[in-house]
mmCIF file of C-alpha atoms in Angstrom:
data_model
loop_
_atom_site.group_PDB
_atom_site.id
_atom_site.type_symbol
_atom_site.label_atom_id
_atom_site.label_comp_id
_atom_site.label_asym_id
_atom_site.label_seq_id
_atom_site.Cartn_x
_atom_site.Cartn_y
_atom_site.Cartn_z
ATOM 1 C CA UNK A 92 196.640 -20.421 -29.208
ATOM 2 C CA UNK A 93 194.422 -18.715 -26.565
ATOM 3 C CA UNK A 94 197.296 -19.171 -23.986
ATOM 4 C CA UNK A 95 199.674 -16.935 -25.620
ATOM 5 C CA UNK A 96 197.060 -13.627 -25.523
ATOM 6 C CA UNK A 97 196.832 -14.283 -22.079
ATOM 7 C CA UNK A 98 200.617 -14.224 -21.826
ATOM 8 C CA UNK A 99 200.827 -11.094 -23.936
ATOM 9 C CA UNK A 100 198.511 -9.135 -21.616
ATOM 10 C CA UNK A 101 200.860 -10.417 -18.315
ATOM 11 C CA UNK A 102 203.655 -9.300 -20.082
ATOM 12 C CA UNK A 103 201.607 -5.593 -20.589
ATOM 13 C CA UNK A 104 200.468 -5.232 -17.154
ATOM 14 C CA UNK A 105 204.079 -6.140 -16.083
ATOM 15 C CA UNK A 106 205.261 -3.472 -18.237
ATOM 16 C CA UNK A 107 202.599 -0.914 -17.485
ATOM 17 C CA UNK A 108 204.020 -2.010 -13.339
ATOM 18 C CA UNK A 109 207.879 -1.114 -13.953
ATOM 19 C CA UNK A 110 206.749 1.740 -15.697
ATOM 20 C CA UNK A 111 204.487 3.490 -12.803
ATOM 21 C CA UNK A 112 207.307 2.178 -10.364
ATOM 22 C CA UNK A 113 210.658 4.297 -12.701
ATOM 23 C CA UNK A 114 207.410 6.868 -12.522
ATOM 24 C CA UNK A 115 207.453 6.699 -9.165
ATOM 25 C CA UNK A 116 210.970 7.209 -8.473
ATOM 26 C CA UNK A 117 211.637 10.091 -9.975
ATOM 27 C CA UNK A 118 208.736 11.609 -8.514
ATOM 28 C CA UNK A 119 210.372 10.903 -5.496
ATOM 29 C CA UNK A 120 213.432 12.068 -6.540
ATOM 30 C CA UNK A 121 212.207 15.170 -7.850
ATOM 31 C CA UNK A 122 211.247 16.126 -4.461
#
């Protein structure tokens, strides 16, 4: 079962991603 941590942690750093982008965006729209 060593697969499915790996997949766990992709599916994180994915998350961690569209968060910083929506971050991102309303930085932007802030401005």
């Amino acid at each position: 079962g060593g697969g499915k941590r790996r997949d766990s942690v992709r599916v994180e750093k994915q998350k961690i991603r569209t968060v910083f982008s929506q971050t991102q965006l309303c930085v932007l729209n802030v401005r």
